[in-house]
mmCIF file of C-alpha atoms and ligand atoms in Angstrom:
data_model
loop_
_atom_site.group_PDB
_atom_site.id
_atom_site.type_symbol
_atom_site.label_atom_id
_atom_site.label_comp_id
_atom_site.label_asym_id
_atom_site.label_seq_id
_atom_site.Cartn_x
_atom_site.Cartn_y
_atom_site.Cartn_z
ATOM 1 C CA UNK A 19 126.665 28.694 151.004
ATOM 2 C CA UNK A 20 130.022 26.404 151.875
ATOM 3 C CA UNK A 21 132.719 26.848 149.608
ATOM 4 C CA UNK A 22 134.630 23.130 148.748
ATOM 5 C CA UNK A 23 137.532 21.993 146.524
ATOM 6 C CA UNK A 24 135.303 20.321 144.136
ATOM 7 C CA UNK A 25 137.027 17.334 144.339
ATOM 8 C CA UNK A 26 135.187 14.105 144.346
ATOM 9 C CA UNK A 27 136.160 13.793 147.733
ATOM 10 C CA UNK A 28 133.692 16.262 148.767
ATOM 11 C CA UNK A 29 130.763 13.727 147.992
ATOM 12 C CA UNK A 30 132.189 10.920 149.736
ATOM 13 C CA UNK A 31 132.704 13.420 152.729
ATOM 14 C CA UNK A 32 129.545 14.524 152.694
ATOM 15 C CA UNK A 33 128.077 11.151 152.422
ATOM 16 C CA UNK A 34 130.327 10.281 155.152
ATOM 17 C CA UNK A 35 128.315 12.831 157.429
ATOM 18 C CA UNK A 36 132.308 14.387 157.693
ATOM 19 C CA UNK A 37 131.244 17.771 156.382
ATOM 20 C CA UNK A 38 129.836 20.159 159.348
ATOM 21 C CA UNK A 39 127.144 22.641 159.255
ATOM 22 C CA UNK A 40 129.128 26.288 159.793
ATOM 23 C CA UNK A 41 125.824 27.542 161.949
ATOM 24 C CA UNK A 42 125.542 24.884 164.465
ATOM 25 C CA UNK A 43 128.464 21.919 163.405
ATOM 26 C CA UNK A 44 125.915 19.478 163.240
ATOM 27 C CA UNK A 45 126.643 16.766 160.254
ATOM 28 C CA UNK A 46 125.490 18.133 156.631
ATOM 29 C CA UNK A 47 123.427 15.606 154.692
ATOM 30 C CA UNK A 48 122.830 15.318 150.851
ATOM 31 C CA UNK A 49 119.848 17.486 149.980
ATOM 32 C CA UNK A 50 119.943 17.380 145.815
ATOM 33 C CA UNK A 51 121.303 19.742 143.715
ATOM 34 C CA UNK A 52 121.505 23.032 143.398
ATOM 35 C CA UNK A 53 120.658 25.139 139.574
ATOM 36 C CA UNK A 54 123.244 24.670 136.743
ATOM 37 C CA UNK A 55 125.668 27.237 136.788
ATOM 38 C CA UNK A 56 127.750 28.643 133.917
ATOM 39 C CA UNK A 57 130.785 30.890 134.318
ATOM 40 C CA UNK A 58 133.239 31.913 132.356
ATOM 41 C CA UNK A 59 136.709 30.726 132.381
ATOM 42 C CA UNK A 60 139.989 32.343 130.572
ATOM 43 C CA UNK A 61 139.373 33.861 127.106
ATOM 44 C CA UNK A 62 136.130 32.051 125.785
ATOM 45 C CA UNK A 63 136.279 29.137 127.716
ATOM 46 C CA UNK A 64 132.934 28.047 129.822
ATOM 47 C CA UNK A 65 132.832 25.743 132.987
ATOM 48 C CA UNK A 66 129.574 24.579 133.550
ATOM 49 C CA UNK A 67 128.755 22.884 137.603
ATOM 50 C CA UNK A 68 125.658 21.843 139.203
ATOM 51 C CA UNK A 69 126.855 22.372 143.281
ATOM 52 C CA UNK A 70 125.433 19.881 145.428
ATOM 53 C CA UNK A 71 122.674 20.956 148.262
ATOM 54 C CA UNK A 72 123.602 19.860 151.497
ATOM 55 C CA UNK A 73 121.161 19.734 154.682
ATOM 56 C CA UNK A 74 122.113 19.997 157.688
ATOM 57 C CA UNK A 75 121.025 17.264 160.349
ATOM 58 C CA UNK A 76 120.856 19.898 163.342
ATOM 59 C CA UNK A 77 118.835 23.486 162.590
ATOM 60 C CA UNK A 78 117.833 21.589 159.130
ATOM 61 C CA UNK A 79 119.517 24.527 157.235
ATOM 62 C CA UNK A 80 120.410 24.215 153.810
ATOM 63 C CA UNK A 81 123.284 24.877 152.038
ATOM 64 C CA UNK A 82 125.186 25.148 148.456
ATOM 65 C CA UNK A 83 128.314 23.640 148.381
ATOM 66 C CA UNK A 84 129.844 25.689 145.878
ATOM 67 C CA UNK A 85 132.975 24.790 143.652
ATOM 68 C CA UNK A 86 136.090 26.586 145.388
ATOM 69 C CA UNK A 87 136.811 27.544 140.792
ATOM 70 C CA UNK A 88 133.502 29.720 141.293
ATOM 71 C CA UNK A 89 133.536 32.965 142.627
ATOM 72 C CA UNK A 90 130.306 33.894 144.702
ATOM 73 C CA UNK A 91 127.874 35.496 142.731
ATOM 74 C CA UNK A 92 130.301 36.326 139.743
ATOM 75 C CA UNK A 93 129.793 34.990 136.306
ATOM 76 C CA UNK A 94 133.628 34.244 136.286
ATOM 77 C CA UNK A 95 135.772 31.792 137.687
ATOM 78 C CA UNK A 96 138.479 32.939 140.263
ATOM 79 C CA UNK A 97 140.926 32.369 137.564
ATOM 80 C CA UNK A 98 139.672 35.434 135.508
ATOM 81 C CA UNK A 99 138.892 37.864 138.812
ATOM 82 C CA UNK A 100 142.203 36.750 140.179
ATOM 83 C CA UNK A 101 144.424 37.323 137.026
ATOM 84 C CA UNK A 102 142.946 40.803 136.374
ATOM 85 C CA UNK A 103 143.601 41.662 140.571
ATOM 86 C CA UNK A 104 147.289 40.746 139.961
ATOM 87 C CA UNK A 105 147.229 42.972 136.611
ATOM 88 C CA UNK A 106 145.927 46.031 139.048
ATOM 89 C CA UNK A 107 148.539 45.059 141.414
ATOM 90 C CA UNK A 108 151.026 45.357 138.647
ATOM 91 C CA UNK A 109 149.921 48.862 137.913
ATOM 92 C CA UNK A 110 147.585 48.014 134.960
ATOM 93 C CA UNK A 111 144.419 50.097 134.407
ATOM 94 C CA UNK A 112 141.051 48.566 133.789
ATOM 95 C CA UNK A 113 141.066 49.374 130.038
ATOM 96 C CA UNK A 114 144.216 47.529 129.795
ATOM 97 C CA UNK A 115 142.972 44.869 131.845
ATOM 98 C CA UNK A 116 139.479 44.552 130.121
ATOM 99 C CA UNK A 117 141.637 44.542 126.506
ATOM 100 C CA UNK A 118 144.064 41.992 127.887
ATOM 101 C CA UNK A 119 141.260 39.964 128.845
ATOM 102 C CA UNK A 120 138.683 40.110 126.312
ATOM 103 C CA UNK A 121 136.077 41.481 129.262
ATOM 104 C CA UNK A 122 134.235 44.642 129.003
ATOM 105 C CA UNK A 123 135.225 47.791 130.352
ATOM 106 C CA UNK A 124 132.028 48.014 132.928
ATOM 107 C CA UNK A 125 132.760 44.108 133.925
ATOM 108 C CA UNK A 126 136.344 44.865 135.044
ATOM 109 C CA UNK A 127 135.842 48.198 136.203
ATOM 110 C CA UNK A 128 133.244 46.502 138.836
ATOM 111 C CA UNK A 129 135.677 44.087 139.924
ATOM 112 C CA UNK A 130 138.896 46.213 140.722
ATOM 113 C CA UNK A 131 136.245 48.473 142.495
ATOM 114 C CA UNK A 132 134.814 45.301 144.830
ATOM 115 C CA UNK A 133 139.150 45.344 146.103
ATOM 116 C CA UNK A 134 139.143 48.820 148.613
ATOM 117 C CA UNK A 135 141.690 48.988 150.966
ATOM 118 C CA UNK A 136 139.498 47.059 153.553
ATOM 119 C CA UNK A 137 139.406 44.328 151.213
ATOM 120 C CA UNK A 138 142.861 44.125 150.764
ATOM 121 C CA UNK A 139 143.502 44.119 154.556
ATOM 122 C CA UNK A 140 140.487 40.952 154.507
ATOM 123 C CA UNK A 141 142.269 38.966 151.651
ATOM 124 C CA UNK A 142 146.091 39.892 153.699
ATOM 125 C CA UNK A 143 144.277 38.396 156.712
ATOM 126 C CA UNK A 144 143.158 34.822 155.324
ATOM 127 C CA UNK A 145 146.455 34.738 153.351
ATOM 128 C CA UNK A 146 148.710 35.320 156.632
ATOM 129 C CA UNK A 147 146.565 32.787 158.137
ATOM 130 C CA UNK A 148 146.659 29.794 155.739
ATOM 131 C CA UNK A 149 150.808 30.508 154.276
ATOM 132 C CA UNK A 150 151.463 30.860 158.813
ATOM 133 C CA UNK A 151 149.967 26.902 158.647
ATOM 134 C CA UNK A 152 151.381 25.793 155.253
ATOM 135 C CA UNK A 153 154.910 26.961 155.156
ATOM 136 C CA UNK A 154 155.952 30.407 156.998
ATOM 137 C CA UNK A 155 158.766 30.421 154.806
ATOM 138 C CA UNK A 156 156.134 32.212 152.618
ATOM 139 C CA UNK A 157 155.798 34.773 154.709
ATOM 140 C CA UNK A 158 159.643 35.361 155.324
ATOM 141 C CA UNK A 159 160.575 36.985 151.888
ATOM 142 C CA UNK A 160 161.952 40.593 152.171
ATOM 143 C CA UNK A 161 160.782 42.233 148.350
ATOM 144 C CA UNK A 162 158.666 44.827 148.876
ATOM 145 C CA UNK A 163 155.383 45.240 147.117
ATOM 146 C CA UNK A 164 154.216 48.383 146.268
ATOM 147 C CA UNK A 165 150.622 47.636 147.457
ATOM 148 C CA UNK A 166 148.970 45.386 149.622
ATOM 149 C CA UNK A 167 146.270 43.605 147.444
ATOM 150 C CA UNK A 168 150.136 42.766 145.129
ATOM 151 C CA UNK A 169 151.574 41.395 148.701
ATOM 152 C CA UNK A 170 148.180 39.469 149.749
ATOM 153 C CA UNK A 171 148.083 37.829 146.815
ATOM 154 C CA UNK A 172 151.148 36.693 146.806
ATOM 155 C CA UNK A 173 151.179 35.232 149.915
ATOM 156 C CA UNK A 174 148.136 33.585 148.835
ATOM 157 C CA UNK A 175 149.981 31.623 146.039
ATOM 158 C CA UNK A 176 152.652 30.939 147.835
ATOM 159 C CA UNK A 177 149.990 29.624 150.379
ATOM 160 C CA UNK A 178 148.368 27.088 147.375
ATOM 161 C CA UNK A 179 151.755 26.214 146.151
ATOM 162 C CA UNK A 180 152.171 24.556 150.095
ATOM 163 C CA UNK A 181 149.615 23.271 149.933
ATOM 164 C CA UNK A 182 150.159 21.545 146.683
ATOM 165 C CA UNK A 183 153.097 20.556 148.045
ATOM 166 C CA UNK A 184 151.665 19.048 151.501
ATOM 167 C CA UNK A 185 148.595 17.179 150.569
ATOM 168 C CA UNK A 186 149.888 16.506 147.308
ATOM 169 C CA UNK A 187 146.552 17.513 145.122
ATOM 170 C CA UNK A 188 146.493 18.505 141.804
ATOM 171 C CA UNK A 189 144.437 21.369 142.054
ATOM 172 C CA UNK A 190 144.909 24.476 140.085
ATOM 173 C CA UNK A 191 146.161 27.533 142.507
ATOM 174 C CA UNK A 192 143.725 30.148 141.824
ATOM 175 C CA UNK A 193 140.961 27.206 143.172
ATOM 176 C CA UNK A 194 143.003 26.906 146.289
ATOM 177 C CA UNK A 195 142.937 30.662 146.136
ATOM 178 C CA UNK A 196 139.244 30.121 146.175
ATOM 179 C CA UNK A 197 139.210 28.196 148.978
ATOM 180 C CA UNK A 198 141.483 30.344 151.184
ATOM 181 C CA UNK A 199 139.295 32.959 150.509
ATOM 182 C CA UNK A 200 136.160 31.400 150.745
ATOM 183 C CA UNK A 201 134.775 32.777 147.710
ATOM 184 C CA UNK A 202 135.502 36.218 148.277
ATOM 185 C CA UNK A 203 138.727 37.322 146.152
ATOM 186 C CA UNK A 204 136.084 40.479 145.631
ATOM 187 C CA UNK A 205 134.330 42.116 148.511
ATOM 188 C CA UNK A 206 130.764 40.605 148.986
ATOM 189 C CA UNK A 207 128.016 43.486 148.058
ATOM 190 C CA UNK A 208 126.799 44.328 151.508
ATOM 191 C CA UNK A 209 130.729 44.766 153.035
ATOM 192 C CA UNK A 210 130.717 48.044 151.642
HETATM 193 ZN ZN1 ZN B 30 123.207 23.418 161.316
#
């Protein structure tokens, strides 16, 4: 699994032979698609993707390349997990949060749990990392946050707003969140 912008620039990338295997680097080749997938997005929207299947020309590996909006293995988009981790970070509690939302109380419940303090550090990490390359101006401002899942993610959207700003794309922040973050705005089930 290779997590992309979703931008139709992917494709002609890929076709290219410009995206690279992340085993061996060899060129990745189109290999069909992978299943439908439905998620949900704020309130009771849906986004439905099919993710392209990639091959790579080297170990002959496959792999999904899936929609940086998609959150790996979650049935909601990184919107959704993303605007009920700032709520936490704001002090809400996960009945507040799963009201708010329109989720229920087990869905968000399992979601702040997947952010532990090791997570946290993990999503500080990639967020130092990609605001350090975009802007470090990001990194430069003095409020204090009262926890550091509130800090890393604000970093991160001060990281997607650079970005925005650099390669001039018009794609929504919580997708370049996404990306930064490979997928993982919650811990993957085996990290913990
Ligand atoms: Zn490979």
């Amino acid at each position: 699994m290779m997590i992309v912008d979703g931008r139709g620039q992917t494709e002609t990338a890929l076709l290219a032979g410009e995206i690279l295997c992340p085993d061996c680097s060899s060129p990745l080749r189109p290999h069909g698609q992978a299943r439908t997938r439905t998620v949900r997005g704020p309130g009771d929207t849906r986004l439905t993707m099919r993710p392209r299947r990639a091959r790579c020309t080297g170990c002959r590996r496959t792999q999904i390349l899936l929609p940086a909006a998609l959150s790996v293995r979650r049935a909601d988009t990184v919107e959704v997990i993303g605007t009920a981790l700032a709520a936490k970070a704001a002090g809400s509690g996960y009945r507040t949060i799963a009201a708010h939302m329109g989720r229920p109380l087990s869905t968000v419940r399992r979601w702040l749990r997947r952010v532990p303090e090791t997570h946290a550090h993990w999503l500080y990490e990639q967020a130092v990392q990609h605001a350090f390359r975009l802007n470090p101006d990001t990194l430069a401002r003095p409020k204090p946050w009262p926890s550091l899942l509130g800090w890393s993610l604000n970093i991160l959207a001060g990281a997607a707003l650079a970005y925005r700003h650099r390669v001039d794309v018009d794609l929504p922040p919580w997708t370049l969140i996404g990306l930064f973050t490979q997928g993982n705005l919650l811990s993957p089930p085996l990290r913990t």
